Coordinates of C-alpha atoms in Angstrom, one line a residue:
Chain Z
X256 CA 108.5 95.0 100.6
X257 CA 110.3 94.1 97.4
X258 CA 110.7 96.9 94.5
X259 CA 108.7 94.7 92.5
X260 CA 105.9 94.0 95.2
X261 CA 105.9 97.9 95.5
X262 CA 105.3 98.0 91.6
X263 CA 102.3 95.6 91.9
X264 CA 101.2 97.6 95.1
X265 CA 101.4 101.2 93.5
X266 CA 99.5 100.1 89.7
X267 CA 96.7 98.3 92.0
X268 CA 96.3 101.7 93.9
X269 CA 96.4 103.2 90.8
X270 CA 93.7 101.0 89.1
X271 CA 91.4 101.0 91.5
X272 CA 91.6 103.5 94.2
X273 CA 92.6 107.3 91.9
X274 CA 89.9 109.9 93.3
X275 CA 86.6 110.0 91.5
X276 CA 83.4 112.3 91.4
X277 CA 80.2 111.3 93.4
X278 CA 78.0 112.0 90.8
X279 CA 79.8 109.3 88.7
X280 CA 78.4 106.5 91.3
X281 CA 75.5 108.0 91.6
X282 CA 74.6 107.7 88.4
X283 CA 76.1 104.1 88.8
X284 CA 73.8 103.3 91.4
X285 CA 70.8 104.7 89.2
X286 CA 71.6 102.7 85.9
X287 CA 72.0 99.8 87.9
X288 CA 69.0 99.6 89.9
X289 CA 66.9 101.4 86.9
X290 CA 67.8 98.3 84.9
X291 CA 67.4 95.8 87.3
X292 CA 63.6 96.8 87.9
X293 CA 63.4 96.9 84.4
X294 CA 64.0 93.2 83.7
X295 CA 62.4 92.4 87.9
X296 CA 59.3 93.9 86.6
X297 CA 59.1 92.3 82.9
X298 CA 58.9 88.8 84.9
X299 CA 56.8 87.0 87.7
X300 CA 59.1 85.0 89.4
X301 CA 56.7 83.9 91.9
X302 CA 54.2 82.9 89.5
X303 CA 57.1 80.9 88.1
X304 CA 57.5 79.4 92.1
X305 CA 54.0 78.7 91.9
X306 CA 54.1 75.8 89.0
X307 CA 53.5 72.6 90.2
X308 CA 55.8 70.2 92.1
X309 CA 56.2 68.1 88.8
X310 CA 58.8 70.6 87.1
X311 CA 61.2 70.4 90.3
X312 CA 62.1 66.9 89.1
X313 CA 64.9 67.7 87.3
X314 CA 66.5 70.0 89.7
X315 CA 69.4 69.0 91.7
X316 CA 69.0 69.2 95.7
X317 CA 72.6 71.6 95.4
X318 CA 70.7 73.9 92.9
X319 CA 68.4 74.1 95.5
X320 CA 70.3 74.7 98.4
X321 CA 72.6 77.0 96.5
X322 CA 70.2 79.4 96.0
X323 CA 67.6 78.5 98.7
X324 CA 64.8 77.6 95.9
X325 CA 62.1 74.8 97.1
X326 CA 58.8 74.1 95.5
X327 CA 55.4 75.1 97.1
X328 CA 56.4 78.4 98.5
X329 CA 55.1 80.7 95.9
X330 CA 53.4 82.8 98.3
X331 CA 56.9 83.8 100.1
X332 CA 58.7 84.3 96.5
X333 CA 55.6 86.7 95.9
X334 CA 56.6 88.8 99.3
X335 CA 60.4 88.4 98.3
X336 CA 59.8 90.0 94.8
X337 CA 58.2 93.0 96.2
X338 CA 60.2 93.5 98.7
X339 CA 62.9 93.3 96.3
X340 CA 60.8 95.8 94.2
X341 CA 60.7 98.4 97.2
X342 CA 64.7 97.8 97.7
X343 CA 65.7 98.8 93.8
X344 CA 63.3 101.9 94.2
X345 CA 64.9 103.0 97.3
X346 CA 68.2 102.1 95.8
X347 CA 66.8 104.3 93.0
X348 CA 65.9 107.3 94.6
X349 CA 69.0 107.1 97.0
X350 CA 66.9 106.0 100.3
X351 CA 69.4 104.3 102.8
X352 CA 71.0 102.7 99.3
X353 CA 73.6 100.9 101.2
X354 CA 71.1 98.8 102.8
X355 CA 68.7 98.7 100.0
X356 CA 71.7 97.6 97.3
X357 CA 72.6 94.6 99.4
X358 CA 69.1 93.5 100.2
X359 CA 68.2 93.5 96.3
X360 CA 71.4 92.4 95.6
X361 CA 70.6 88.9 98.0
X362 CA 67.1 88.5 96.5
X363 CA 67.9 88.8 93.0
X364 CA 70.7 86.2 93.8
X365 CA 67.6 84.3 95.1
X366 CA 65.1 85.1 92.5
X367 CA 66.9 85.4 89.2
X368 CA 67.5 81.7 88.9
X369 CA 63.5 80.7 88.9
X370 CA 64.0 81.5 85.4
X371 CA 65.6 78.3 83.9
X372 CA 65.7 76.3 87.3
X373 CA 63.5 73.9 85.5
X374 CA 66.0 72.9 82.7
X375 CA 69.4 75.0 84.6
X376 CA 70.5 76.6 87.5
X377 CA 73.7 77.9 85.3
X378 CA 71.5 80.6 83.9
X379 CA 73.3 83.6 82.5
X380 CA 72.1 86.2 79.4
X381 CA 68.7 86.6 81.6
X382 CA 69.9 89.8 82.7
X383 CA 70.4 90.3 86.6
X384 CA 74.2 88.8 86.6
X385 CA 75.7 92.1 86.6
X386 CA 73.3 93.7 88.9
X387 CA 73.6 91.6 91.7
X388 CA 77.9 91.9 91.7
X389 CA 76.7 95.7 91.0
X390 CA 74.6 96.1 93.6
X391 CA 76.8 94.1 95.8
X392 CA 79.9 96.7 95.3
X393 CA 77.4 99.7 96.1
X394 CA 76.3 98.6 98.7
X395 CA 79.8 98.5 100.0
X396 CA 80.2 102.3 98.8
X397 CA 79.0 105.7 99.8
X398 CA 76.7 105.2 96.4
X399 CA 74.4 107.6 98.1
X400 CA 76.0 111.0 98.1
X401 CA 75.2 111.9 94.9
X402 CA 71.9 112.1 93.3
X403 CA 70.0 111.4 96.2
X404 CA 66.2 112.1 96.6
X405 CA 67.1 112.4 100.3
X406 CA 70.1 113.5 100.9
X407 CA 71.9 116.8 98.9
X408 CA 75.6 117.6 99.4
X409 CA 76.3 121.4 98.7
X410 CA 79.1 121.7 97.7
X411 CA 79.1 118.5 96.1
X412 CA 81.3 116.2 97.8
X413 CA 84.8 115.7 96.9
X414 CA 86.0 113.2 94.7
X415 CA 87.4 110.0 96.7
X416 CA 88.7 106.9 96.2
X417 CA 85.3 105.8 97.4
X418 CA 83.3 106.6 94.9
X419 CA 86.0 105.4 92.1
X420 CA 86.5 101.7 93.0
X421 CA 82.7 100.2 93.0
X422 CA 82.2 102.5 89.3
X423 CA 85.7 100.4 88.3
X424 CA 84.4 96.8 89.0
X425 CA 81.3 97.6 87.7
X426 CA 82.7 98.5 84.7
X427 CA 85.1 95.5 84.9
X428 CA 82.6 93.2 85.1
X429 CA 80.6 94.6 81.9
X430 CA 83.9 94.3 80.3
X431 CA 84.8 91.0 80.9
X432 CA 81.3 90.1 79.4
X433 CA 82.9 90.6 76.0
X434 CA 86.3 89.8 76.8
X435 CA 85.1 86.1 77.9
X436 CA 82.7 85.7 75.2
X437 CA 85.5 85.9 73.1
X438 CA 87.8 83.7 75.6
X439 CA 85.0 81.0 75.4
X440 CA 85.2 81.0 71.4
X441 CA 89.2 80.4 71.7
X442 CA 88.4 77.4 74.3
X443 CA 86.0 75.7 72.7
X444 CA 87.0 76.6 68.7
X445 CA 90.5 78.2 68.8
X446 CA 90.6 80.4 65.3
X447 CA 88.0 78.5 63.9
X448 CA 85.3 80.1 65.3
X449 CA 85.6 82.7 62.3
X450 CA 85.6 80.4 59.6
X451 CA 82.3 81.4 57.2
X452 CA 81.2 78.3 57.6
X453 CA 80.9 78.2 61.1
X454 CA 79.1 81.8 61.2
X455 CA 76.5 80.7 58.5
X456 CA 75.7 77.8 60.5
X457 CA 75.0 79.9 63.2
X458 CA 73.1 82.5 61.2
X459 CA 70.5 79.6 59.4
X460 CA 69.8 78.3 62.4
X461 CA 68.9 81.2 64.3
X462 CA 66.6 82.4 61.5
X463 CA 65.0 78.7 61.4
X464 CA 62.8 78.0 64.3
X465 CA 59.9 79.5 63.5
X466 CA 59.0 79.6 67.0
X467 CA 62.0 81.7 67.7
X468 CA 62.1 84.1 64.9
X469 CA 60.9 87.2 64.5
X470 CA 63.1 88.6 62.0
X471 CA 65.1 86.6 59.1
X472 CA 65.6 88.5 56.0
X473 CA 68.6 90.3 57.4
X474 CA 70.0 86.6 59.0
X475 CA 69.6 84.9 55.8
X476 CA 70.9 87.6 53.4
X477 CA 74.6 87.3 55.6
X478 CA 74.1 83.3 55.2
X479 CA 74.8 83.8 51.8
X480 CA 77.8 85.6 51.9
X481 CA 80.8 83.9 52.4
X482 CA 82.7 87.2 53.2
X483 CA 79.7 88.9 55.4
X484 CA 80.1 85.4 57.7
X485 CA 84.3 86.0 57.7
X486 CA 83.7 89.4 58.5
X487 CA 81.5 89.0 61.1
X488 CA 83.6 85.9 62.6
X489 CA 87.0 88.5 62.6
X490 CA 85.1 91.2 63.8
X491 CA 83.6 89.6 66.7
X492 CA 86.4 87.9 67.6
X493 CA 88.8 91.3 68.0
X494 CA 85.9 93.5 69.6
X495 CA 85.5 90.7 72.6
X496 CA 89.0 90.7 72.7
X497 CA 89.7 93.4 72.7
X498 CA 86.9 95.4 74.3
X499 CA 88.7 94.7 77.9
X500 CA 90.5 97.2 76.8
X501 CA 88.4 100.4 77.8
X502 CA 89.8 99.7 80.9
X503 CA 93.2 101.0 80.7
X504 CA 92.3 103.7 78.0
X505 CA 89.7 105.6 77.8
X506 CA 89.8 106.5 74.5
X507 CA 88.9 102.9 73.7
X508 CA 85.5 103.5 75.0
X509 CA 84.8 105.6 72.9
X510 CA 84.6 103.4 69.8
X511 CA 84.2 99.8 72.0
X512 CA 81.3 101.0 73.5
X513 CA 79.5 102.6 70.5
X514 CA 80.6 99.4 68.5
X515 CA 79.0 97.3 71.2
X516 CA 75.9 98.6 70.7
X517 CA 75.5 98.8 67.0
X518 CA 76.7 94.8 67.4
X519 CA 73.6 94.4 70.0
X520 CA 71.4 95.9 67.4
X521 CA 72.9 93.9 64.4
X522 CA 72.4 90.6 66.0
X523 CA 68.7 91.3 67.2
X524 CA 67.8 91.6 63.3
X525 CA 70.3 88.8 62.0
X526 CA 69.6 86.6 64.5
X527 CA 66.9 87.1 66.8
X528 CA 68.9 87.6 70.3
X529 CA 68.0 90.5 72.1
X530 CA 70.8 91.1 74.4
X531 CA 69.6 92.3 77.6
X532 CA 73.0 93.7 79.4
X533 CA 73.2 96.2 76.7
X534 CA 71.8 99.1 78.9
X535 CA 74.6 98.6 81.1
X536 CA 77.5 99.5 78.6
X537 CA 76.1 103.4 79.8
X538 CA 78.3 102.7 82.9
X539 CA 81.1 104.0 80.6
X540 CA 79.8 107.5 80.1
X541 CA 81.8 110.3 82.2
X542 CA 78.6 111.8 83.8
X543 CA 80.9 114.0 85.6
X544 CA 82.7 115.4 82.5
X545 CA 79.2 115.7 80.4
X546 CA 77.7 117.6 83.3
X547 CA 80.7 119.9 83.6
X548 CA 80.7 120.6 79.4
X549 CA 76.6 121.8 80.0
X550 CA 78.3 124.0 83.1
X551 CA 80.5 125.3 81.4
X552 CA 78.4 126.7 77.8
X553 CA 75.4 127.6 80.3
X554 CA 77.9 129.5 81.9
X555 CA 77.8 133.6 80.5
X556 CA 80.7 135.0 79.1
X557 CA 82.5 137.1 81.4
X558 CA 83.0 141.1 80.3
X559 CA 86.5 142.5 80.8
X560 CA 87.1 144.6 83.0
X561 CA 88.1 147.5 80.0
X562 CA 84.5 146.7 78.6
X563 CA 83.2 147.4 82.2
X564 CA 85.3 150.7 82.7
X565 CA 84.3 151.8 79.4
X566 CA 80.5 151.3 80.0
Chain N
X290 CA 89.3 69.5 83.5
X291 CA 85.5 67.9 85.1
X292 CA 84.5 68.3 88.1
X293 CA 81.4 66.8 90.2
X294 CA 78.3 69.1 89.4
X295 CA 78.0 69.3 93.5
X296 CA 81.7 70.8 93.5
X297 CA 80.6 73.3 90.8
X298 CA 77.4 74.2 93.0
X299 CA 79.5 74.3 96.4
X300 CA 82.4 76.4 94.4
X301 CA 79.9 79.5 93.3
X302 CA 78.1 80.0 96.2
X303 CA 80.8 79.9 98.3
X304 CA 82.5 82.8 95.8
X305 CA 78.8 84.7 96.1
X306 CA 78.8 84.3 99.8
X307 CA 82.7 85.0 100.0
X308 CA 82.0 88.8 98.1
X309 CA 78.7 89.0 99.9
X310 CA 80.5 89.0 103.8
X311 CA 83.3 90.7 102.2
X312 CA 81.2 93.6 100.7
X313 CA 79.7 94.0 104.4
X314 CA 83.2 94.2 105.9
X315 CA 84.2 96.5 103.6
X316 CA 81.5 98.7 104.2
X317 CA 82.3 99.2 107.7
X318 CA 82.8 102.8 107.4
X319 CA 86.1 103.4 109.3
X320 CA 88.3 106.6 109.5
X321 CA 87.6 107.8 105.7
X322 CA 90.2 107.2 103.6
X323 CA 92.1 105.2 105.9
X324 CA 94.6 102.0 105.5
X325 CA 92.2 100.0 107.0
X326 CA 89.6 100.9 104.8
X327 CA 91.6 100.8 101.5
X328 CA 92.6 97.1 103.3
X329 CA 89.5 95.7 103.5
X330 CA 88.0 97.3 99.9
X331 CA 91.3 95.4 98.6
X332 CA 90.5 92.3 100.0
X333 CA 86.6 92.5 98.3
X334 CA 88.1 93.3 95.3
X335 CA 90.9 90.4 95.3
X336 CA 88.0 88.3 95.8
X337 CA 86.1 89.1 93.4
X338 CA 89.0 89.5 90.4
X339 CA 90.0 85.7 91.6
X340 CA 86.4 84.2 91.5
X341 CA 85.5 86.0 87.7
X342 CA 88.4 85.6 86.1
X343 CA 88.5 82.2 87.9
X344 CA 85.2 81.9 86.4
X345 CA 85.6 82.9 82.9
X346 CA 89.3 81.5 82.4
X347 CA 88.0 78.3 83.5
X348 CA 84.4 78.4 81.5
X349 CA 82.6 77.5 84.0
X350 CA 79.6 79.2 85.5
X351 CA 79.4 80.6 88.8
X352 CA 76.3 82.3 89.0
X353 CA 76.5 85.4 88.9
X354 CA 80.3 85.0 88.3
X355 CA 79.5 83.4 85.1
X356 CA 81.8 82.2 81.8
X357 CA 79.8 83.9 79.6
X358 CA 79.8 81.4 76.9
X359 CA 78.2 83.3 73.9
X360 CA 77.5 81.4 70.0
X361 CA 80.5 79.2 71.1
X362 CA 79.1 75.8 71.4
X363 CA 79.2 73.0 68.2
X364 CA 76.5 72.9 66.0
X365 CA 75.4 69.7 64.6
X366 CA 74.5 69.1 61.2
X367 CA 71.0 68.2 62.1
X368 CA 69.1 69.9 64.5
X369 CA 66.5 69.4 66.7
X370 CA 63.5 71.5 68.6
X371 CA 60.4 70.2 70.2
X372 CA 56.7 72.1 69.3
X373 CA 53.9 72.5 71.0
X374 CA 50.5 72.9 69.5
X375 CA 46.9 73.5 70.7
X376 CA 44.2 71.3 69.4
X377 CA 40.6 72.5 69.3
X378 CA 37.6 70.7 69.6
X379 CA 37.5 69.8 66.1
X380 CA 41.1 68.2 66.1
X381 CA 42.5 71.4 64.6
X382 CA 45.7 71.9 65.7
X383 CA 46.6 75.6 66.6
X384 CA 50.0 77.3 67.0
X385 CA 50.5 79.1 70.2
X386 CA 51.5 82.7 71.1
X387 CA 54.6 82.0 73.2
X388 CA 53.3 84.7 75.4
X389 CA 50.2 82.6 76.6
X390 CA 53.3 80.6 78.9
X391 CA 54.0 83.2 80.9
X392 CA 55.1 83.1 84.1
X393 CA 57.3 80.7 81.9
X394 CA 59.2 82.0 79.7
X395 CA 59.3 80.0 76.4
X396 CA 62.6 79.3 75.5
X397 CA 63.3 78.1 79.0
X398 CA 60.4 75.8 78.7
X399 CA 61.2 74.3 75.8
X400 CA 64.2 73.2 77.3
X401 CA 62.3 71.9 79.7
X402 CA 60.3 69.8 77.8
X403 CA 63.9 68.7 75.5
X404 CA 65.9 67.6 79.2
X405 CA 63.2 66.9 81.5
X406 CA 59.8 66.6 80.5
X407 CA 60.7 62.8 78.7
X408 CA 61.9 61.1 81.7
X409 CA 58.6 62.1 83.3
X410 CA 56.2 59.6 83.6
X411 CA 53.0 59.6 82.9
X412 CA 51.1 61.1 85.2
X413 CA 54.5 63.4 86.0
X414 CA 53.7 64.7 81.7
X415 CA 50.0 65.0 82.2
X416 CA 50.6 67.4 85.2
X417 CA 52.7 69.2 83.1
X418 CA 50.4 69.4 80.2
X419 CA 47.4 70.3 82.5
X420 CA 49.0 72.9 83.8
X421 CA 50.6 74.1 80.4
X422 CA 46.7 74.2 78.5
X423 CA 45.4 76.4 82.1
X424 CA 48.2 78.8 81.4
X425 CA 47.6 79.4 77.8
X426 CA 43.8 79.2 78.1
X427 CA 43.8 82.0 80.5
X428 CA 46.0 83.8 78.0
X429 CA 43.8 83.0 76.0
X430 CA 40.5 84.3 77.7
X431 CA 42.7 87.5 78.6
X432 CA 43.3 88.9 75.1
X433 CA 39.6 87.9 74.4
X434 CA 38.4 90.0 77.0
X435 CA 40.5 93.1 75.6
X436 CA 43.3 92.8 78.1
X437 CA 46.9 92.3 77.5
X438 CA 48.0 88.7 77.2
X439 CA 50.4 88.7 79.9
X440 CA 49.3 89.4 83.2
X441 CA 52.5 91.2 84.0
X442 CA 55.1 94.0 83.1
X443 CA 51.9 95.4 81.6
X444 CA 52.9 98.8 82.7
X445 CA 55.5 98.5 80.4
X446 CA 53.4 97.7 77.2
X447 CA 56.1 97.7 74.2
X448 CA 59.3 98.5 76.3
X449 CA 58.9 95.3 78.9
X450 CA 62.2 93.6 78.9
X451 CA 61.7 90.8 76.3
X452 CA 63.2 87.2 76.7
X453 CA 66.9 86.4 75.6
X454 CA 65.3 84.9 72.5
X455 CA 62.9 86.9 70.2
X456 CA 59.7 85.1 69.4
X457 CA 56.7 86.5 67.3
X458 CA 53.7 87.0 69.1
X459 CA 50.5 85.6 67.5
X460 CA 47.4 86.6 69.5
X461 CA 47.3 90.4 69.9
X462 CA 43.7 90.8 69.9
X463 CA 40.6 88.6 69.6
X464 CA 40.3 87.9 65.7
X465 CA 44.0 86.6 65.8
X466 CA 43.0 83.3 68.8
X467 CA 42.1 80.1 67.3
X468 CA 38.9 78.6 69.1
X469 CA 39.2 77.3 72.8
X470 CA 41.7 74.6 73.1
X471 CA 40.8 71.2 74.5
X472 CA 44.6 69.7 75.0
X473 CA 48.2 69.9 74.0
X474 CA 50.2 68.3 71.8
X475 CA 54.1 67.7 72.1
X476 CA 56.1 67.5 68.5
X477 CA 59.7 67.0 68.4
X478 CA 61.2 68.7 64.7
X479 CA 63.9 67.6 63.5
X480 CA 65.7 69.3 60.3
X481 CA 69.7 69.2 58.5
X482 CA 70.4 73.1 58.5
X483 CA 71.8 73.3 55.3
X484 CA 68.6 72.5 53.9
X485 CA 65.9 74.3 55.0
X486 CA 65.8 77.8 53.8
X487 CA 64.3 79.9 56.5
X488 CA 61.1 79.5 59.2
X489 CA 58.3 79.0 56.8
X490 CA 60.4 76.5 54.9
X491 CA 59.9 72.9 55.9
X492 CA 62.2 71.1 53.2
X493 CA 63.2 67.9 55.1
X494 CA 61.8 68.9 58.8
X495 CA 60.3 65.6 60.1
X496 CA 57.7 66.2 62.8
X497 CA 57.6 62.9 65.6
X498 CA 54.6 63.1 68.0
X499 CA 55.9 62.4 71.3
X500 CA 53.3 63.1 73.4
X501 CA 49.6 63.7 73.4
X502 CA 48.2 65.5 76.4
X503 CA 44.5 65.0 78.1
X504 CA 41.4 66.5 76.9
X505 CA 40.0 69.0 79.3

């Protein structure tokens, strides 16, 4: 193997396979399939199934086959949703998770789309696209070692490269969210994407429909100011570039991630999107370390050993 | 660079398939820790870097490899939406809560009714409109009886996951729903951004009727 091969070879390695905690993926496996119920539960996918044959007009027989969607069969898509309910709860509570991550992972791939089938079957934003690769990786991984309802390791098991890799593409995947939001604004407007103009567009129009606005004072009061809009246009474009960047250095997370969120909350006032990955950006939180800083002040103080003598 | 909508369709769920088998290969526990396994977690994970950056370089959207295009599409000078109202009895016409859709959600079916629902014919467009006035009539009837309006994620109450797109809710208990409605109709709005000033402004929104639906 060439020296440079062996360079390639040793930083993959590196990237995705340095020795992790357990407790890390476990707490992986728990966001994940916490959120995924979350938004599962919020929607009635068979009820959507169950519209009539009319609204399948538009949708192409490869949308169909591609995810296995046909009219008239609400009453299966009803059993499908629950037993995707019952495979997120096990995946959950740590019950055979292996199993019960790939089975959810499947039907979500199978459900999700019922969503905007009628109009799309290039849905994205509604919220399952990171679960299913999610629950796709752990299902692949020991996710079940740690935090399991069944099954408890003492001593905790040691870390592995096991448990690191699915936590890494999880967290890749969240990144590259941002990173090709920003990528899509390059493509489709090069630098002109954060031109005031542009951004105050976008902000009236979000905060005209009335039928899909809820807030507007906060939208409209940016509109009219020329460098609120530049601002916004520079700072979103260097935090989605940019935010691919908590996964070489850690220290990045800890202002990406943070910023992230106070972005999420931003645009729900100014212009009515409610973003529904944001849960997810907890994948970047060292359970591991947290858990080991409450170990260590619930810890006593030892006495020294003069202290002891002396008493 | 376009390609067939078939090819896009083939393309993503071969990729989903492709990690799918992959993930279950890799999972095959073999010695722990060994080559092997490292091998065949390398292999899912090649796989998976090729088809999402594939995905997001190339903007185009493998579901759920997807290109995550976010506020980056061109925005016209004038804009269009369609509305639905509710007509009672009397002729009154009602806005609707755009919870009384559900299982639809609205934003979705407004697209719907933008892409779709006018290439319907007839008969196609007073299915959908039947269908549409039995949803939000139950709605309707629910929130009159004291229940919530949707008839899931009620366990939820406040914290249910909301739609992508915020909409304000109209009917949250009996005093706020117009009487029963009798049929829908379909509104497309059109408006020049730079002039309006805000939703309850309607400087220079023309209103077409586009579609009236049955009386029930």
């Amino acid at each position: 193997m060439t020296a440079a091969l062996r360079t390639v070879a040793g930083a993959w390695d590196r990237f995705w396979f340095t020795p992790g905690p357990a407790l890390n993926l476990g707490a992986a496996r728990i966001l994940i399939a916490a959120h995924a119920l979350w938004v599962l539960l919020s929607r009635d996918f068979a009820g959507i199934a169950a519209a009539p044959d009319v609204f399948w007009t538009g949708v192409a027989p490869a949308a169909r086959w591609r995810y296995l969607l046909f009219p008239g069969h609400a009453g299966l898509e009803s059993v499908l949703q629950l037993v995707c309910t019952a495979a997120l709860v096990a995946a959950l509570l740590g019950v055979v998770p292996r199993l019960a991550c790939m089975v959810a992972a499947v039907l979500l791939y199978h459900l999700s789309p019922l969503e905007t089938i009628f109009w799309t079957p290039a849905l994205y934003t509604r919220g399952f696209e990171i679960s299913i690769v999610a629950l796709v990786a752990l299902a692949a991984s020991p996710c079940g070692d740690a935090l399991s309802v069944v099954r408890r390791r003492t001593p905790p098991p040691a870390p592995s490269w096991e448990y690191y890799w699915p936590l890494v593409l999880i967290q890749l995947v969240v990144a590259q969210l941002y990173f090709f939001a920003g990528w899509s604004k390059v493509v489709h407007h090069g630098l002109g994407w954060a031109d005031p103009d542009y951004i105050r567009r976008w902000l009236l129009l979000l905060n005209q429909e009335e039928q899909l606005v809820v807030f507007h004072r906060f939208g409209l009061w940016l509109a009219d100011r020329p460098l609120a809009c530049l601002a916004i246009g520079i700072g979103g474009y260097a935090m989605d570039l940019s935010f691919i960047l908590v996964m070489f250095w850690r220290r990045a997370r800890a202002v990406l991630v943070p910023l992230a969120v106070l972005f999420h909350v931003a645009i729900i006032f100014s212009m009515n999107i409610f973003f529904l990955n944001v849960p997810q950006l907890l994948i970047f939180v060292d359970w591991e370390a947290w858990a080991a800083r409450r170990r260590a002040r619930a810890a006593p103080a030892a006495v020294p050993a003069s202290a002891e003598a002396v008493a | 660079m376009r390609f067939p909508s078939g090819f896009i369709h083939v393309a993503a769920a071969v990729g989903f398939a492709g990690f799918v088998l992959l993930a279950a290969v890799a999972a095959r526990r073999g010695r722990a820790g060994g080559r092997a396994s490292r091998g065949r977690v390398s292999l899912l994970l090649g796989w998976v870097v090729l088809v999402s950056f594939g995905a997001g370089f190339g903007q185009r959207n493998l579901y759920p490899f997807t290109h995550w295009q976010l506020l980056a599409l061109p925005i016209t000078p004038v804009w269009s939406y369609p509305l639905i109202l509710g007509v009672d009895s009397a002729g009154v016409e009602h806005r609707v809560d755009y919870r009384a859709y559900d299982p639809q959600s609205f934003a979705e079916l407004m697209a719907f009714m933008r892409r779709t629902f006018p290439a319907l014919d007839s008969a196609g467009r007073d299915e959908v409109s039947a269908y549409l006035l039995g949803l939000v009539g139950a709605a309707r009837e629910r929130v009159r009886a004291g229940r919530d309006i949707r008839p899931t994620g009620r366990w939820f109450g406040p914290f249910r996951a909301p739609y992508f797109d915020l909409s304000p809710a109209r009917w949250d208990e009996a005093a706020d729903l117009p009487p029963p409605l009798v049929r829908l109709r379909y509104y497309q709005q059109t408006w020049e951004i730079e002039r309006r000033r805000g939703p309850f402004d309607t400087t220079g929104v023309t209103r077409t009727l586009f579609y009236e639906g049955p009386a029930r």
